[in-house]
């Protein structure tokens, strides 16, 4: 179980790094909130050696996405035109 916690925490840290990079490019506040959620969940899971912070972090990030704070979601369903 410890290996799974380390692997999922590593994935969460990679997601957080990608979302910080997205925030740096677009300055979308939802990207920063999602990055903080993933990073805190991974850090708590590693500090406590428990799986439940990962589940709570995933559910929190999912709820943020459902509220429209996903960096890919634009109001009104409009997307950026392809470059």
CSV table of C-alpha atoms in Angstrom, one decimal:
chain,number,residue,atom,x,y,z
A,1,UNK,CA,0.0,0.0,0.0
A,2,UNK,CA,2.9,2.3,0.7
A,3,UNK,CA,4.1,2.0,-2.9
A,4,UNK,CA,0.7,3.0,-4.2
A,5,UNK,CA,0.6,6.1,-1.9
A,6,UNK,CA,4.0,7.2,-3.2
A,7,UNK,CA,3.0,6.6,-6.9
A,8,UNK,CA,-0.3,8.5,-6.6
A,9,UNK,CA,1.4,11.3,-4.6
A,10,UNK,CA,4.0,11.6,-7.4
A,11,UNK,CA,1.2,11.8,-10.0
A,12,UNK,CA,-0.5,14.5,-7.9
A,13,UNK,CA,2.8,16.5,-7.7
A,14,UNK,CA,3.2,16.2,-11.4
A,15,UNK,CA,-0.4,17.5,-11.9
A,16,UNK,CA,0.3,20.3,-9.5
A,17,UNK,CA,3.4,21.3,-11.4
A,18,UNK,CA,1.6,21.2,-14.8
A,19,UNK,CA,-1.3,23.3,-13.3
A,20,UNK,CA,1.2,25.9,-11.9
A,21,UNK,CA,2.8,26.1,-15.4
A,22,UNK,CA,-0.7,26.6,-16.9
A,23,UNK,CA,-1.4,29.3,-14.3
A,24,UNK,CA,1.9,31.0,-15.2
A,25,UNK,CA,0.9,31.1,-18.9
A,26,UNK,CA,-2.8,32.0,-18.7
A,27,UNK,CA,-3.2,33.5,-15.2
A,28,UNK,CA,-6.4,31.5,-14.6
A,29,UNK,CA,-7.2,31.4,-10.8
A,30,UNK,CA,-8.7,28.0,-11.0
A,31,UNK,CA,-5.4,26.5,-12.2
A,32,UNK,CA,-3.7,27.8,-9.1
A,33,UNK,CA,-6.5,26.5,-6.8
A,34,UNK,CA,-6.3,23.0,-8.4
A,35,UNK,CA,-2.5,23.0,-8.2
A,36,UNK,CA,-2.7,23.8,-4.5
A,37,UNK,CA,-5.3,21.2,-3.9
A,38,UNK,CA,-3.3,18.4,-5.6
A,39,UNK,CA,0.0,19.5,-3.9
A,40,UNK,CA,-1.5,19.6,-0.4
A,41,UNK,CA,-3.2,16.3,-0.8
A,42,UNK,CA,0.0,14.7,-2.0
A,43,UNK,CA,2.1,16.3,0.8
A,44,UNK,CA,-0.4,15.2,3.5
A,45,UNK,CA,-0.5,11.7,2.2
A,46,UNK,CA,3.3,11.5,2.3
A,47,UNK,CA,3.5,13.0,5.8
A,48,UNK,CA,0.8,10.9,7.3
A,49,UNK,CA,1.5,7.7,5.2
A,50,UNK,CA,-2.2,7.4,4.6
A,51,UNK,CA,-4.4,7.1,1.5
A,52,UNK,CA,-7.4,9.2,2.6
A,53,UNK,CA,-5.8,12.6,1.9
A,54,UNK,CA,-5.4,11.5,-1.7
A,55,UNK,CA,-9.1,10.6,-1.9
A,56,UNK,CA,-10.1,13.9,-0.3
A,57,UNK,CA,-7.8,15.8,-2.6
A,58,UNK,CA,-9.2,14.1,-5.7
A,59,UNK,CA,-12.8,14.8,-4.6
A,60,UNK,CA,-11.9,18.4,-3.8
A,61,UNK,CA,-10.3,18.9,-7.2
A,62,UNK,CA,-13.3,17.2,-8.9
A,63,UNK,CA,-15.7,19.6,-7.1
A,64,UNK,CA,-13.6,22.6,-8.2
A,65,UNK,CA,-13.8,21.4,-11.8
A,66,UNK,CA,-17.5,20.9,-11.5
A,67,UNK,CA,-17.8,24.5,-10.2
A,68,UNK,CA,-16.1,25.7,-13.4
A,69,UNK,CA,-12.6,26.4,-12.1
A,70,UNK,CA,-11.0,24.1,-14.6
A,71,UNK,CA,-8.5,26.1,-16.7
A,72,UNK,CA,-9.9,24.5,-19.9
A,73,UNK,CA,-13.5,25.5,-19.2
A,74,UNK,CA,-14.5,28.8,-20.6
A,75,UNK,CA,-17.7,30.6,-19.6
A,76,UNK,CA,-20.5,30.0,-22.1
A,77,UNK,CA,-18.7,26.9,-23.6
A,78,UNK,CA,-16.4,29.0,-25.7
A,79,UNK,CA,-12.9,27.6,-26.4
A,80,UNK,CA,-9.8,29.4,-27.6
A,81,UNK,CA,-9.4,29.2,-31.4
A,82,UNK,CA,-6.6,26.8,-32.6
A,83,UNK,CA,-3.3,28.5,-33.3
